[in-house]
Short mmCIF file of C-alpha atoms in Angstrom, two decimals:
data_model
loop_
_atom_site.label_atom_id
_atom_site.label_comp_id
_atom_site.label_asym_id
_atom_site.label_seq_id
_atom_site.Cartn_x
_atom_site.Cartn_y
_atom_site.Cartn_z
CA MET A 1 113.19 84.50 124.50
CA ASP A 2 114.93 87.89 124.27
CA SER A 3 113.25 90.95 122.73
CA GLU A 4 115.74 91.13 119.86
CA SER A 5 114.87 87.60 118.71
CA VAL A 6 111.15 88.39 119.02
CA ASN A 7 111.56 91.52 116.85
CA GLU A 8 113.50 89.58 114.21
CA PHE A 9 110.81 86.89 114.08
CA LEU A 10 107.92 89.35 113.86
CA GLY A 11 109.65 91.07 110.93
CA GLY A 12 109.10 87.89 108.90
CA VAL A 13 105.35 87.59 109.55
CA PRO A 14 103.49 88.73 106.37
CA LEU A 15 100.53 90.13 108.33
CA LEU A 16 102.81 92.60 110.10
CA GLN A 17 104.53 94.18 107.06
CA ARG A 18 101.88 96.92 107.02
CA LEU A 19 102.72 98.06 110.56
CA PRO A 20 104.83 101.04 111.64
CA GLY A 21 108.01 100.18 113.52
CA SER A 22 106.61 101.56 116.77
CA SER A 23 103.70 99.09 116.61
CA LEU A 24 106.03 96.15 115.94
CA LYS A 25 108.19 97.05 118.93
CA ARG A 26 105.07 97.36 121.10
CA ILE A 27 103.78 93.97 119.92
CA ALA A 28 107.18 92.43 120.73
CA GLU A 29 106.75 93.66 124.31
CA LEU A 30 103.18 92.34 124.64
CA VAL A 31 103.29 88.86 123.10
CA ALA A 32 103.39 85.83 125.40
CA VAL A 33 105.20 82.58 124.60
CA LYS A 34 102.91 79.51 124.56
CA ARG A 35 104.14 75.92 124.12
CA TYR A 36 102.10 72.85 123.15
CA ASP A 37 102.87 69.13 122.87
CA SER A 38 102.14 67.08 119.75
CA GLY A 39 98.42 66.25 119.54
CA GLU A 40 97.41 69.00 121.96
CA TYR A 41 94.59 71.36 120.98
CA VAL A 42 95.79 74.94 120.71
CA VAL A 43 92.26 76.26 120.27
CA ARG A 44 88.95 74.57 119.50
CA GLU A 45 86.30 75.51 116.95
CA GLY A 46 83.80 77.96 118.47
CA GLU A 47 86.23 79.21 121.14
CA THR A 48 87.67 82.71 121.18
CA GLY A 49 91.20 81.66 122.05
CA GLU A 50 93.64 83.93 123.82
CA GLY A 51 94.36 86.29 120.95
CA VAL A 52 96.29 86.19 117.69
CA TYR A 53 98.76 83.31 117.46
CA PHE A 54 102.04 83.53 115.49
CA VAL A 55 103.74 80.18 114.84
CA LEU A 56 107.35 80.46 116.01
CA GLU A 57 108.48 76.82 115.95
CA GLY A 58 106.88 73.53 114.98
CA GLU A 59 103.70 72.83 113.00
CA ALA A 60 99.95 72.86 113.66
CA GLU A 61 97.05 71.34 111.77
CA VAL A 62 93.85 73.22 110.99
CA ALA A 63 90.90 70.83 111.06
CA ILE A 64 87.19 71.48 110.45
CA SER A 65 84.44 69.35 112.03
CA ILE A 66 82.50 67.31 109.43
CA ASN A 67 79.87 65.57 111.62
CA THR A 68 78.24 65.66 115.02
CA ASP A 69 80.37 62.75 116.29
CA GLY A 70 83.35 65.05 116.52
CA GLY A 71 85.11 63.81 113.39
CA ASN A 72 87.64 66.21 111.86
CA ARG A 73 88.90 66.79 108.33
CA PRO A 74 92.45 68.17 108.07
CA GLU A 75 92.52 71.34 105.95
CA PHE A 76 96.11 72.60 105.95
CA ILE A 77 99.30 72.86 108.00
CA LEU A 78 100.51 76.01 109.73
CA LYS A 79 104.28 76.55 109.83
CA ARG A 80 106.75 79.20 111.01
CA TYR A 81 105.54 82.78 110.31
CA ASP A 82 101.93 81.65 109.79
CA TYR A 83 99.26 83.06 112.10
CA PHE A 84 95.68 82.38 113.16
CA GLY A 85 93.04 83.94 115.38
CA TYR A 86 93.06 87.28 113.55
CA SER A 87 89.76 88.52 112.10
CA SER A 88 88.37 92.01 111.67
CA SER A 89 84.80 90.77 112.25
CA SER A 90 85.00 88.05 114.90
CA SER A 91 87.51 86.48 117.26
CA VAL A 92 85.66 83.14 117.34
CA GLN A 93 87.66 80.26 115.82
CA HIS A 94 86.06 78.55 112.82
CA ALA A 95 88.22 75.42 113.05
CA ASP A 96 90.26 73.33 115.46
CA VAL A 97 93.98 74.02 115.60
CA ILE A 98 96.01 71.04 116.78
CA ALA A 99 99.75 70.76 117.30
CA VAL A 100 101.26 68.05 115.08
CA SER A 101 104.71 68.45 116.65
CA LYS A 102 106.12 70.32 119.59
CA LEU A 103 104.72 73.79 118.91
CA THR A 104 105.73 77.25 120.12
CA CYS A 105 103.53 80.28 119.43
CA LEU A 106 103.72 83.95 120.29
CA VAL A 107 100.27 85.17 121.34
CA LEU A 108 99.10 88.78 121.16
CA PRO A 109 96.15 89.19 123.59
CA HIS A 110 92.78 90.28 122.16
CA GLU A 111 92.83 93.63 123.97
CA HIS A 112 95.93 94.68 122.01
CA CYS A 113 94.80 93.54 118.55
CA THR A 114 94.02 97.14 117.56
CA LEU A 115 97.78 97.41 116.99
CA LEU A 116 97.23 95.26 113.90
CA GLN A 117 94.97 97.84 112.23
CA PRO A 118 97.04 101.00 111.63
CA LYS A 119 95.94 103.72 109.21
CA SER A 120 99.50 104.43 108.12
CA ILE A 121 102.58 102.28 107.59
CA TRP A 122 104.61 104.95 109.42
CA SER A 123 102.48 105.96 112.40
CA ALA A 124 100.27 104.00 114.80
CA ASP A 125 98.22 107.12 115.59
CA GLY A 126 98.08 109.16 112.38
CA SER A 127 96.74 108.55 108.89
CA PRO A 128 98.06 109.58 105.46
CA GLY A 129 95.56 112.46 105.42
CA THR A 130 96.73 114.01 108.70
CA CYS A 131 100.52 113.68 108.46
CA SER A 132 103.06 115.80 106.57
CA LEU A 133 102.97 115.81 102.77
CA ILE A 134 106.24 113.92 102.39
CA GLU A 135 105.03 111.21 104.77
CA SER A 136 101.85 110.91 102.68
CA ILE A 137 103.91 110.67 99.47
CA LEU A 138 105.88 107.80 101.00
CA HIS A 139 102.81 105.95 102.27
CA LEU A 140 102.24 102.64 100.50
CA GLU A 141 99.27 100.31 100.48
CA PRO A 142 100.18 96.66 101.16
CA ILE A 143 98.14 94.62 98.66
CA GLU A 144 99.80 91.19 98.99
CA VAL A 145 102.82 89.62 100.65
CA ASN A 146 105.88 91.58 99.41
CA ILE A 147 103.72 93.70 97.05
CA PHE A 148 102.82 97.34 97.68
CA LYS A 149 101.01 100.07 95.76
CA GLY A 150 102.17 103.68 95.63
CA ILE A 151 100.59 106.69 93.97
CA THR A 152 101.70 110.16 92.93
CA LEU A 153 99.71 112.64 94.98
CA PRO A 154 98.30 115.76 93.25
CA ASP A 155 100.49 117.98 95.46
CA ALA A 156 103.67 115.97 94.85
CA PRO A 157 106.47 117.28 92.60
CA LYS A 158 106.23 115.73 89.13
CA PHE A 159 108.48 117.57 86.62
CA GLY A 160 106.35 116.16 83.78
CA LYS A 161 106.86 112.58 84.95
CA VAL A 162 107.14 110.61 88.17
CA PHE A 163 109.94 112.31 90.13
CA GLY A 164 112.98 110.03 90.45
CA GLY A 165 113.26 110.66 94.17
CA GLN A 166 109.71 109.36 94.58
CA PHE A 167 110.77 106.05 93.04
CA VAL A 168 113.78 105.81 95.37
CA GLY A 169 111.86 106.82 98.51
CA GLN A 170 108.85 104.59 97.88
CA ALA A 171 111.00 101.60 96.88
CA VAL A 172 113.07 101.90 100.05
CA ALA A 173 109.80 102.19 101.99
CA ALA A 174 108.52 98.95 100.43
CA ALA A 175 111.76 97.11 101.19
CA SER A 176 111.80 98.47 104.76
CA LYS A 177 108.39 96.94 105.47
CA THR A 178 109.73 93.44 104.71
CA VAL A 179 112.63 93.45 107.20
CA ASP A 180 112.46 93.43 110.98
CA CYS A 181 112.33 96.86 112.60
CA LEU A 182 115.83 96.46 114.13
CA LYS A 183 117.42 96.68 110.69
CA VAL A 184 117.51 99.92 108.66
CA VAL A 185 118.77 100.61 105.16
CA HIS A 186 122.49 101.39 105.09
CA SER A 187 123.15 101.30 101.33
CA LEU A 188 121.25 101.19 98.05
CA HIS A 189 121.82 101.22 94.32
CA ALA A 190 119.00 102.11 91.95
CA TYR A 191 118.50 102.15 88.18
CA PHE A 192 115.92 104.29 86.40
CA LEU A 193 114.79 102.24 83.40
CA LEU A 194 111.72 103.96 81.94
CA ILE A 195 109.76 107.18 82.46
CA GLY A 196 107.01 106.83 85.07
CA ASP A 197 103.39 107.87 84.47
CA PHE A 198 102.15 109.91 87.44
CA ASP A 199 98.49 109.35 86.51
CA ILE A 200 98.50 105.63 87.36
CA PRO A 201 99.60 103.71 90.47
CA ILE A 202 103.05 102.15 90.82
CA ILE A 203 103.33 98.54 91.97
CA TYR A 204 106.40 97.76 94.08
CA GLN A 205 107.36 94.08 94.22
CA VAL A 206 109.92 93.17 96.88
CA HIS A 207 112.23 90.18 96.45
CA ARG A 208 113.69 88.86 99.72
CA LEU A 209 117.22 87.96 98.60
CA ARG A 210 118.76 87.29 102.02
CA ASP A 211 117.91 87.46 105.71
CA GLY A 212 120.86 87.18 108.08
CA LYS A 213 121.45 87.91 111.74
CA SER A 214 122.97 91.36 111.11
CA PHE A 215 122.12 92.07 107.46
CA ALA A 216 119.20 91.65 105.06
CA THR A 217 119.15 92.26 101.31
CA ARG A 218 116.16 93.22 99.18
CA ARG A 219 115.51 93.91 95.51
CA VAL A 220 112.53 96.08 94.59
CA ASP A 221 110.99 96.36 91.13
CA ALA A 222 108.63 99.26 90.33
CA ILE A 223 106.04 98.21 87.77
CA GLN A 224 103.60 100.11 85.55
CA LYS A 225 101.57 98.62 82.69
CA GLY A 226 103.35 95.30 83.18
CA ASN A 227 106.82 96.83 82.67
CA ILE A 228 109.62 97.19 85.21
CA ILE A 229 110.40 100.90 85.06
CA PHE A 230 112.73 101.16 88.07
CA THR A 231 114.75 98.69 90.12
CA LEU A 232 116.56 99.05 93.43
CA LEU A 233 118.91 96.85 95.43
CA ALA A 234 119.14 97.70 99.13
CA SER A 235 121.02 96.34 102.12
CA PHE A 236 119.75 96.62 105.68
CA GLN A 237 121.84 96.39 108.83
CA LYS A 238 121.21 96.04 112.54
CA GLU A 239 122.89 98.75 114.61
CA GLU A 240 126.02 97.61 116.43
CA LEU A 241 129.07 99.10 118.15
CA GLY A 242 132.19 99.43 116.01
CA PHE A 243 135.09 101.62 114.93
CA ASP A 244 134.30 105.30 114.43
CA HIS A 245 136.23 107.97 112.55
CA GLN A 246 135.46 110.79 110.11
CA GLU A 247 137.88 112.57 107.79
CA ALA A 248 135.22 114.51 105.86
CA THR A 249 134.72 118.04 107.14
CA MET A 250 131.50 119.99 106.83
CA PRO A 251 132.18 123.24 104.93
CA SER A 252 131.66 126.57 106.63
CA VAL A 253 128.28 127.87 105.49
CA PRO A 254 125.64 130.24 106.92
CA GLU A 255 123.14 128.75 109.35
CA PRO A 256 119.83 127.86 107.66
CA GLU A 257 117.92 130.39 109.78
CA MET A 258 119.92 133.15 108.07
CA LEU A 259 118.95 132.05 104.55
CA LEU A 260 115.87 132.47 102.36
CA ASN A 261 113.53 129.58 101.72
CA MET A 262 112.36 128.69 98.20
CA GLU A 263 109.13 130.66 98.46
CA GLU A 264 110.95 133.80 99.63
CA LEU A 265 113.60 133.35 96.95
CA HIS A 266 110.87 133.00 94.32
CA GLU A 267 109.28 136.30 95.39
CA ARG A 268 112.63 138.10 95.45
CA ARG A 269 113.49 136.93 91.93
CA LEU A 270 110.22 138.37 90.64
CA MET A 271 111.33 141.83 91.83
CA ASP A 272 115.11 141.65 91.29
CA PRO A 273 116.03 144.36 88.70
CA ARG A 274 119.41 142.68 88.08
CA LEU A 275 117.66 139.76 86.40
CA PRO A 276 116.53 140.05 82.76
CA ARG A 277 112.90 141.12 82.37
CA THR A 278 112.23 138.13 80.12
CA TYR A 279 113.44 135.80 82.87
CA ARG A 280 111.33 137.54 85.52
CA ASN A 281 108.27 137.31 83.29
CA LYS A 282 108.92 133.62 82.79
CA VAL A 283 109.18 133.08 86.56
CA ALA A 284 105.97 135.04 87.10
CA VAL A 285 103.84 132.95 84.75
CA ALA A 286 105.35 129.58 85.70
CA ASN A 287 103.24 127.37 87.94
CA PHE A 288 105.13 127.41 91.23
CA VAL A 289 104.37 124.23 93.22
CA PRO A 290 105.82 124.24 96.76
CA TRP A 291 107.91 121.16 97.49
CA PRO A 292 107.33 118.91 100.53
CA ILE A 293 110.99 119.59 101.39
CA GLU A 294 112.16 122.98 102.62
CA ILE A 295 115.37 124.05 100.85
CA ARG A 296 117.67 126.99 101.62
CA PHE A 297 120.60 127.65 99.29
CA CYS A 298 123.86 128.57 100.99
CA GLU A 299 124.96 130.90 98.18
CA PRO A 300 121.84 132.73 96.90
CA ASN A 301 122.69 134.75 93.77
CA ASN A 302 121.11 136.55 90.89
CA SER A 303 122.15 134.06 88.22
CA THR A 304 119.64 132.18 86.08
CA ASN A 305 119.53 128.67 84.67
CA GLN A 306 121.31 130.10 81.61
CA THR A 307 124.26 131.49 83.56
CA LYS A 308 127.54 129.51 83.60
CA ALA A 309 128.58 128.51 87.15
CA PRO A 310 131.01 126.16 88.94
CA PRO A 311 129.93 122.49 89.10
CA SER A 312 129.06 122.62 92.79
CA LEU A 313 126.15 123.49 95.07
CA ARG A 314 125.40 123.54 98.79
CA TYR A 315 122.01 123.76 100.41
CA TRP A 316 120.24 122.97 103.66
CA PHE A 317 117.09 120.89 103.60
CA ARG A 318 114.52 119.38 105.93
CA ALA A 319 111.06 117.88 105.62
CA LYS A 320 108.17 120.28 106.03
CA GLY A 321 106.21 119.34 109.13
CA LYS A 322 106.96 116.88 111.91
CA LEU A 323 107.68 113.30 110.90
CA SER A 324 106.73 110.14 112.74
CA ASP A 325 109.51 108.82 114.95
CA ASP A 326 110.66 105.95 112.71
CA GLN A 327 114.27 105.86 111.51
CA ALA A 328 113.17 103.92 108.41
CA LEU A 329 110.86 106.81 107.43
CA HIS A 330 113.58 109.43 107.96
CA ARG A 331 115.95 107.53 105.66
CA CYS A 332 113.20 107.20 103.05
CA VAL A 333 112.68 110.98 103.18
CA VAL A 334 116.41 111.61 102.69
CA ALA A 335 116.42 109.12 99.80
CA TYR A 336 113.50 111.03 98.26
CA THR A 337 115.28 114.36 98.67
CA SER A 338 118.59 113.09 97.31
CA ASP A 339 117.33 113.41 93.72
CA LEU A 340 116.32 117.08 94.11
CA ILE A 341 118.72 119.51 92.36
CA PHE A 342 121.44 116.85 92.18
CA LEU A 343 122.18 115.88 88.58
CA SER A 344 121.53 119.42 87.32
CA VAL A 345 124.75 120.58 89.03
CA SER A 346 126.70 118.78 86.29
CA LEU A 347 125.17 121.23 83.79
CA ASN A 348 126.42 124.35 85.59
CA PRO A 349 129.66 124.83 83.58
CA HIS A 350 127.77 124.42 80.29
CA ARG A 351 124.89 126.83 80.78
CA ALA A 352 124.48 129.56 78.17
CA LYS A 353 121.87 131.94 76.83
CA ASP A 354 119.10 130.24 74.89
CA LEU A 355 120.56 126.79 75.72
CA LYS A 356 117.82 124.26 76.36
CA THR A 357 118.71 120.95 77.94
CA SER A 358 117.03 117.73 79.03
CA SER A 359 118.25 115.44 81.77
CA VAL A 360 117.23 112.01 83.05
CA SER A 361 118.66 110.11 86.01
CA LEU A 362 120.23 106.78 85.06
CA ASP A 363 121.55 105.32 88.30
CA HIS A 364 121.76 106.40 91.91
CA ALA A 365 123.73 105.08 94.90
CA MET A 366 123.57 106.01 98.59
CA TRP A 367 125.33 105.02 101.81
CA PHE A 368 123.81 105.92 105.19
CA HIS A 369 126.60 106.25 107.75
CA ARG A 370 124.81 107.44 110.90
CA PRO A 371 121.28 107.85 112.29
CA LEU A 372 119.58 111.04 111.13
CA ARG A 373 116.41 113.08 111.35
CA ALA A 374 114.97 114.34 108.08
CA ASP A 375 112.79 116.92 109.86
CA ASP A 376 115.92 118.64 111.19
CA TRP A 377 118.32 120.60 108.99
CA ILE A 378 120.76 118.58 106.85
CA LEU A 379 123.46 120.17 104.69
CA PHE A 380 123.71 118.72 101.16
CA VAL A 381 127.12 119.35 99.55
CA ILE A 382 127.19 118.52 95.82
CA PHE A 383 130.10 118.41 93.35
CA SER A 384 130.28 117.27 89.73
CA PRO A 385 133.81 116.06 88.90
CA THR A 386 133.09 115.23 85.27
CA ALA A 387 130.63 115.14 82.37
CA TYR A 388 131.30 113.22 79.19
CA ASN A 389 129.51 111.17 76.50
CA ALA A 390 126.19 112.94 77.22
CA CYS A 391 126.41 111.77 80.84
CA GLY A 392 126.83 113.93 83.90
CA PHE A 393 128.25 112.55 87.14
CA VAL A 394 127.65 114.05 90.58
CA SER A 395 128.72 113.10 94.09
CA GLY A 396 127.34 114.38 97.34
CA GLN A 397 127.78 114.42 101.09
CA MET A 398 125.16 115.15 103.72
CA PHE A 399 126.02 116.51 107.16
CA ASN A 400 123.85 117.09 110.22
CA ARG A 401 124.13 120.33 112.15
CA LYS A 402 126.80 118.84 114.42
CA GLY A 403 129.03 118.32 111.38
CA GLU A 404 128.64 114.55 111.33
CA LEU A 405 128.69 112.90 107.91
CA VAL A 406 125.38 111.05 107.71
CA VAL A 407 125.10 110.15 104.00
CA SER A 408 127.36 109.79 100.96
CA LEU A 409 125.86 109.47 97.48
CA THR A 410 126.54 109.49 93.75
CA GLN A 411 124.45 109.69 90.60
CA GLU A 412 124.95 109.49 86.86
CA GLY A 413 122.42 110.81 84.41
CA LEU A 414 121.83 111.59 80.78
CA ILE A 415 122.26 115.29 79.92
CA ARG A 416 121.61 116.50 76.36
CA LYS A 417 121.02 119.64 74.40
CA VAL A 418 117.44 119.88 73.22
CA ARG A 419 117.45 119.97 69.44
CA MET A 420 115.12 122.62 68.16
CA PRO A 421 112.79 121.45 65.36
CA ASN A 422 113.59 122.70 61.88
CA THR A 423 110.94 125.32 61.12
CA ALA A 424 112.14 126.01 57.58
CA THR A 425 109.27 125.62 55.12
CA GLY A 426 110.02 123.57 52.04
CA SER A 427 108.95 124.66 48.58
CA LYS A 428 105.43 123.70 47.58
CA LEU A 429 106.40 123.69 43.96
#
């Protein structure tokens, strides 16, 4: 049995959806193929067995002894993707397992069963408390087959509600854990339905719509208080050789090392005499929360959020800290980042003094063209071709430092003027 087939099979075993991709690939290298004839004992009650067994083909019966004469009572049938022999407390079998047809199992030896107990869904060695902030934000707790729990960390960006990029990143993370590690997300379309409450957990329920040889499709619903507040449809593809061309050209911009980061830009704005004093005072008293993503604008200027500007923006970004070496994680990080300073570009031509606006993402689409690393610099080029009917539309391209187009994306969102309350006092007469 070739390694690719083993990886595809292991991706369908519910026990393994909590594992990082590196652990799944290691398990695929370590498992041994065991075959049994119908009626043959795979393991007997009281024995330790050879390890953890994953049913690949055929069926097995679990039977518990009911008397001292060796009589057995059938309990249930094990089928493809089921497993037995795994226990956190003991490796001793509590029942007989008997093949009821020709049976093929993949067996992970006992000495390697620690691979089944990771502290993080992204790293076999680290834990959510020791990795980068963005990796911790995208960590999910598997609570049932196809169901995960995510939270909004205290240090995570919130903007008064659950950040839209957090929904996208965590939903893609949940879907990624239900496909085999050879397939990675190549496209997604998401809808933001209701505002998320960052004080309570988010439940992500994954629906396995299709599993093919080259592609897999998943739908993910984000749920709070019994309501679906966000939904995402994602397609996953196995890497393969094919045609390759690129017409898109990365614009000429300064290298990121030559530009200011957000923290430095924040300090400079506090001291910039060209900016209005009222604006500088507002910046000074605002609670500045560093993002888990480092951003460097290609055209730093002294304009404010009330200064009219062209409907375009270019900035470099990368995750702060080193990320685990899992392509699924890197794409989740880029999905998270894709909602940062994206829709707001559609407001640039309409900005004016004392204008207050509100904006909410409505839908979001992404296409991943090439492998990428989110902890290396990526150029985000944004353009808003139109705004109408209280909706802004933006499109974007992401390039790596070699000028390769790695992601294309679009978003539409609601953009409105904030109506000031009428403070006029009516007559009391």
